Coordinates of C-alpha atoms in Angstrom, one line a residue:
M1169 CA 40.7 48.1 -84.4
Q1170 CA 42.2 48.5 -87.8
S1171 CA 44.1 51.6 -87.0
S1172 CA 45.5 50.3 -83.7
F1173 CA 48.2 48.5 -85.7
L1174 CA 49.4 51.9 -86.9
W1175 CA 49.7 53.4 -83.4
G1176 CA 52.6 51.1 -82.7
Y1177 CA 53.9 51.4 -86.3
V1178 CA 54.4 55.2 -86.0
F1179 CA 56.5 54.8 -82.8
S1180 CA 58.8 52.0 -84.0
S1181 CA 59.3 53.5 -87.5
M1182 CA 61.3 56.2 -85.8
V1183 CA 63.0 54.1 -83.2
G1184 CA 63.6 51.2 -85.5
G1185 CA 65.7 53.2 -87.9
A1186 CA 68.0 54.4 -85.1
L1187 CA 68.3 50.9 -83.7
A1188 CA 69.3 49.5 -87.1
D1189 CA 71.9 52.3 -87.5
R1190 CA 73.4 51.4 -84.1
Y1191 CA 73.2 47.6 -83.9
G1192 CA 72.9 46.6 -87.6
G1193 CA 69.9 45.7 -89.7
K1194 CA 70.3 41.9 -89.2
K1195 CA 69.7 41.9 -85.5
V1196 CA 66.9 44.5 -85.5
M1197 CA 65.0 42.8 -88.3
A1198 CA 65.4 39.4 -86.6
G1199 CA 64.0 40.8 -83.3
A1200 CA 61.1 42.5 -85.2
A1201 CA 60.2 39.3 -87.1
A1202 CA 60.2 37.2 -83.9
L1203 CA 57.9 39.8 -82.2
W1204 CA 55.4 40.2 -85.1
S1205 CA 55.2 36.4 -85.5
L1206 CA 54.4 36.2 -81.8
A1207 CA 51.7 38.9 -82.1
T1208 CA 50.2 37.0 -85.1
F1209 CA 50.0 33.8 -83.0
L1210 CA 48.4 35.7 -80.1
T1211 CA 45.8 37.5 -82.1
P1212 CA 42.9 35.0 -81.9
W1213 CA 43.6 34.4 -78.2
A1214 CA 43.5 38.2 -77.6
A1215 CA 40.3 38.5 -79.5
S1216 CA 38.7 35.8 -77.3
Q1217 CA 39.7 37.7 -74.1
S1218 CA 38.6 41.3 -74.7
A1219 CA 38.6 44.2 -77.1
T1220 CA 41.3 45.9 -75.0
M1221 CA 43.5 42.8 -75.2
L1222 CA 43.1 42.6 -79.0
L1223 CA 44.0 46.3 -79.3
A1224 CA 47.1 45.7 -77.2
V1225 CA 48.3 42.8 -79.4
R1226 CA 47.5 44.8 -82.6
V1227 CA 49.7 47.7 -81.2
L1228 CA 52.5 45.2 -80.5
F1229 CA 52.1 43.9 -84.0
G1230 CA 52.5 47.4 -85.3
V1231 CA 55.5 48.1 -83.1
A1232 CA 57.2 45.0 -84.6
E1233 CA 56.3 45.6 -88.3
G1234 CA 57.2 49.3 -88.1
V1235 CA 60.8 48.4 -88.0
A1236 CA 60.8 46.7 -91.4
F1237 CA 61.0 49.6 -93.8
P1238 CA 63.6 51.7 -91.9
T1239 CA 65.8 48.6 -91.5
M1240 CA 65.4 47.7 -95.2
S1241 CA 66.6 51.3 -95.9
T1242 CA 69.8 50.6 -94.0
F1243 CA 70.4 47.4 -96.0
L1244 CA 69.9 48.6 -99.6
P1245 CA 72.6 51.4 -99.6
K1246 CA 75.1 48.9 -98.2
W1247 CA 74.4 46.0 -100.5
F1248 CA 73.6 47.8 -103.8
P1249 CA 75.5 50.5 -105.8
T1250 CA 73.6 53.7 -106.5
H1251 CA 72.8 52.9 -110.2
E1252 CA 71.1 49.6 -109.1
R1253 CA 69.2 50.8 -106.1
A1254 CA 65.8 51.5 -107.6
T1255 CA 65.8 48.0 -109.1
A1256 CA 66.7 46.6 -105.6
V1257 CA 63.9 48.6 -104.0
G1258 CA 61.5 47.2 -106.7
L1259 CA 62.5 43.6 -106.0
S1260 CA 62.3 44.1 -102.2
M1261 CA 58.9 45.7 -102.3
G1262 CA 57.8 43.1 -104.8
G1263 CA 58.2 40.6 -102.0
F1264 CA 56.1 42.8 -99.8
H1265 CA 53.3 43.0 -102.3
L1266 CA 53.4 39.3 -103.2
G1267 CA 52.9 38.6 -99.5
N1268 CA 49.6 40.5 -99.8
V1269 CA 48.7 38.4 -102.8
V1270 CA 49.4 35.1 -101.1
S1271 CA 47.7 36.0 -97.9
F1272 CA 44.6 37.3 -99.6
L1273 CA 44.3 34.1 -101.7
A1274 CA 45.5 31.5 -99.2
T1275 CA 43.7 32.7 -96.0
P1276 CA 40.1 31.7 -97.0
I1277 CA 41.4 28.3 -98.1
I1278 CA 43.5 27.7 -95.0
M1279 CA 40.7 28.9 -92.8
S1280 CA 38.2 26.4 -94.2
H1281 CA 40.6 23.6 -93.3
I1282 CA 42.2 24.5 -90.0
G1283 CA 39.9 27.2 -88.6
L1284 CA 40.6 30.8 -87.6
A1285 CA 43.1 30.2 -84.8
G1286 CA 45.0 27.6 -86.9
T1287 CA 45.4 30.2 -89.8
F1288 CA 47.1 32.7 -87.5
A1289 CA 49.3 29.9 -86.1
F1290 CA 50.2 28.9 -89.6
F1291 CA 51.3 32.4 -90.6
A1292 CA 53.2 32.8 -87.3
S1293 CA 55.1 29.5 -88.0
L1294 CA 56.1 30.9 -91.4
G1295 CA 57.6 33.9 -89.7
Y1296 CA 59.8 31.8 -87.4
L1297 CA 60.8 29.6 -90.4
W1298 CA 61.9 32.7 -92.3
L1299 CA 63.7 34.0 -89.2
S1300 CA 65.9 30.8 -89.0
V1301 CA 66.9 31.2 -92.6
W1302 CA 67.6 35.0 -92.1
L1303 CA 69.9 34.4 -89.1
L1304 CA 72.0 31.8 -90.8
N1305 CA 72.4 33.5 -94.2
V1306 CA 72.3 37.3 -93.9
E1307 CA 74.8 39.9 -92.8
S1308 CA 74.1 43.6 -92.2
D1309 CA 77.1 44.7 -94.4
P1310 CA 78.7 42.9 -97.4
I1311 CA 82.1 43.5 -95.8
D1312 CA 81.1 41.0 -93.1
S1313 CA 79.7 38.4 -95.5
R1314 CA 81.6 35.1 -95.9
T1315 CA 80.0 34.2 -99.2
I1316 CA 80.4 37.3 -101.3
S1317 CA 83.2 37.3 -104.0
K1318 CA 85.9 39.9 -103.9
S1319 CA 84.9 41.3 -107.4
E1320 CA 81.2 41.7 -106.2
L1321 CA 82.3 43.4 -103.0
Q1322 CA 84.5 45.8 -105.0
L1323 CA 81.6 46.6 -107.3
I1324 CA 79.3 47.4 -104.4
L1325 CA 81.9 49.5 -102.5
A1326 CA 82.8 51.5 -105.7
G1327 CA 79.1 52.2 -106.4
R1328 CA 78.1 53.4 -102.9
S1329 CA 76.9 56.9 -102.5
K1330 CA 79.0 59.2 -100.4
S1331 CA 78.1 58.9 -96.7
K1332 CA 79.5 60.0 -93.4
V1333 CA 82.9 58.5 -92.4
K1334 CA 82.7 55.6 -90.0
G1335 CA 83.1 56.9 -86.5
S1336 CA 82.0 60.5 -87.3
K1337 CA 79.3 62.1 -85.3
S1338 CA 75.7 61.7 -86.6
P1339 CA 73.8 64.9 -87.4
S1340 CA 71.4 66.1 -84.7
L1341 CA 67.6 65.9 -85.2
R1342 CA 67.5 69.7 -85.4
E1343 CA 69.9 69.6 -88.3
V1344 CA 68.0 66.7 -90.0
F1345 CA 64.7 68.5 -89.8
S1346 CA 66.2 71.8 -91.1
K1347 CA 66.7 70.2 -94.5
M1348 CA 64.0 70.8 -97.2
E1349 CA 64.9 67.4 -98.7
M1350 CA 63.9 65.7 -95.4
W1351 CA 60.5 67.4 -95.4
A1352 CA 60.0 66.4 -99.0
I1353 CA 60.5 62.8 -98.1
I1354 CA 58.2 63.0 -95.0
V1355 CA 55.3 64.7 -96.9
A1356 CA 55.7 62.2 -99.8
N1357 CA 55.7 59.3 -97.4
V1358 CA 52.5 60.6 -95.6
I1359 CA 50.7 60.9 -99.0
N1360 CA 51.9 57.6 -100.3
N1361 CA 51.0 55.6 -97.2
W1362 CA 47.7 57.3 -96.7
G1363 CA 46.6 55.8 -100.0
Y1364 CA 48.5 52.5 -99.6
F1365 CA 47.2 51.5 -96.2
V1366 CA 43.7 52.6 -96.9
L1367 CA 43.6 50.4 -100.0
L1368 CA 45.3 47.5 -98.2
S1369 CA 42.8 47.4 -95.3
W1370 CA 39.7 48.6 -97.2
M1371 CA 39.8 46.8 -100.5
P1372 CA 38.2 43.5 -99.5
V1373 CA 35.6 45.4 -97.5
Y1374 CA 34.9 47.6 -100.6
F1375 CA 34.2 44.6 -102.9
K1376 CA 32.0 43.0 -100.2
T1377 CA 29.9 46.0 -99.3
V1378 CA 29.7 47.8 -102.7
Y1379 CA 29.4 44.7 -105.0
N1380 CA 28.2 42.1 -102.5
V1381 CA 30.8 39.5 -103.5
N1382 CA 31.7 36.7 -101.1
L1383 CA 34.9 36.4 -99.1
K1384 CA 36.7 34.2 -101.7
Q1385 CA 35.7 36.4 -104.6
A1386 CA 36.7 39.5 -102.7
A1387 CA 40.1 37.9 -102.1
W1388 CA 40.7 37.4 -105.8
F1389 CA 39.6 40.9 -106.7
S1390 CA 41.8 42.3 -104.0
A1391 CA 44.9 40.1 -104.8
I1392 CA 45.2 40.9 -108.5
P1393 CA 46.1 44.6 -108.0
W1394 CA 48.8 43.7 -105.5
G1395 CA 50.2 41.2 -107.8
V1396 CA 50.4 43.7 -110.6
M1397 CA 52.0 46.2 -108.2
A1398 CA 54.8 43.7 -107.4
L1399 CA 55.6 43.4 -111.1
S1400 CA 55.2 47.1 -111.9
G1401 CA 57.5 48.1 -109.0
Y1402 CA 60.3 46.1 -110.5
V1403 CA 59.6 47.6 -114.0
A1404 CA 59.6 51.1 -112.5
G1405 CA 62.9 50.5 -110.6
A1406 CA 64.6 49.0 -113.7
S1407 CA 63.4 51.9 -115.8
A1408 CA 64.7 54.5 -113.3
D1409 CA 68.1 52.8 -113.1
F1410 CA 68.2 52.7 -116.9
M1411 CA 67.5 56.4 -117.2
I1412 CA 70.3 57.1 -114.6
K1413 CA 72.8 55.0 -116.5
S1414 CA 71.7 56.8 -119.7
G1415 CA 72.9 60.1 -118.3
L1416 CA 69.7 61.7 -116.7
S1417 CA 70.4 63.2 -113.3
I1418 CA 69.3 61.2 -110.3
V1419 CA 67.1 64.1 -109.0
R1420 CA 65.3 64.4 -112.4
V1421 CA 64.7 60.6 -112.5
R1422 CA 63.3 60.5 -108.9
K1423 CA 61.0 63.5 -109.7
I1424 CA 59.7 61.8 -112.9
M1425 CA 58.9 58.6 -111.1
Q1426 CA 57.4 60.3 -108.2
S1427 CA 55.1 62.4 -110.4
I1428 CA 53.8 59.2 -112.1
G1429 CA 53.5 57.6 -108.7
F1430 CA 51.1 60.3 -107.4
I1431 CA 49.2 61.6 -110.4
G1432 CA 48.5 58.1 -111.9
P1433 CA 46.8 56.7 -108.8
G1434 CA 45.0 60.0 -108.1
V1435 CA 43.4 60.0 -111.6
S1436 CA 42.6 56.2 -111.3
L1437 CA 40.8 56.5 -108.0
L1438 CA 38.8 59.5 -109.3
C1439 CA 37.5 57.1 -112.0
L1440 CA 36.5 54.5 -109.4
R1441 CA 33.1 56.1 -108.8
F1442 CA 32.1 55.3 -112.4
A1443 CA 32.8 51.6 -112.1
Q1444 CA 29.6 49.5 -112.4
T1445 CA 31.0 46.0 -111.9
P1446 CA 33.6 44.5 -109.6
S1447 CA 35.7 43.6 -112.6
A1448 CA 35.8 47.2 -113.7
A1449 CA 36.6 48.3 -110.2
A1450 CA 39.4 45.7 -110.0
V1451 CA 40.9 47.1 -113.3
I1452 CA 40.9 50.6 -111.9
M1453 CA 42.4 49.5 -108.6
T1454 CA 45.1 47.6 -110.5
A1455 CA 45.9 50.8 -112.5
A1456 CA 46.1 52.8 -109.3
L1457 CA 48.4 50.4 -107.5
G1458 CA 50.5 49.7 -110.5
L1459 CA 51.2 53.4 -111.1
S1460 CA 51.6 53.9 -107.4
S1461 CA 54.6 51.6 -107.4
C1462 CA 56.6 54.3 -109.3
S1463 CA 56.9 56.0 -105.9
Q1464 CA 59.3 53.2 -105.0
A1465 CA 61.7 54.5 -107.6
G1466 CA 61.0 58.1 -106.4
Y1467 CA 61.0 59.3 -102.8
F1468 CA 61.6 55.8 -101.4
C1469 CA 65.1 55.7 -102.9
N1470 CA 65.8 59.1 -101.6
V1471 CA 65.4 57.8 -98.0
Q1472 CA 68.6 56.0 -98.6

């Protein structure tokens, strides 16, 4: 049931990026948000019908959310110059991680007041509220924005990395997959998300089963690491951009941050087996996720 979300996610991650390139990130992200909010609202109903229906809604949820990262990766290179991009990724992903914090802490409280179905409806309504703000205030490219100043637009355009000329033919999939850099990003993404999604779905269960803490306590122990990850992701991004501005090559900076982002969590999780209390485990989890955020200033920036 947990993994069914990722069945849809795998498919739409590939298709969503192509759609965002073709139709613009604003429209694709808006459609995805409308769909994942609908899937959120339908989840308790689907669970009351059958396991098959719940699986189908979970797959739909994954299809919608799989679009988010590829679409974000079309926005950032257009809206931020190269030397500010790691900071931009840190801020964007900080919102993603803070969403985990809020949901972990708020869900038990909301559920105690309006029940299980009401909690899903509440989060779905937040999605549609966000969607209305998004449609009214966001453009896919700063060139199309009515609110940006001329000086800021010139700064962004001057700092963009070299890309294909508008109207030129996109490379074929065969050409894309022939590049070693592409495979480096794919492998890094597999490794990073293996750890990320296992911790995201497994952490509350871990604290409940290993240390026998209740739901509210498990929420607190699970939320703290994500909160630290949100902050450390910004610090990692700002540090990477500072090193680039100081003269270090972009490739060297990306490799430094990626090395920290993989070796740090690996060592931290190896230490987890020695934790004797939930507090000690939370500290180790916090170190793992905090160091993992350096990947955002590593391979994640290379996607763009």
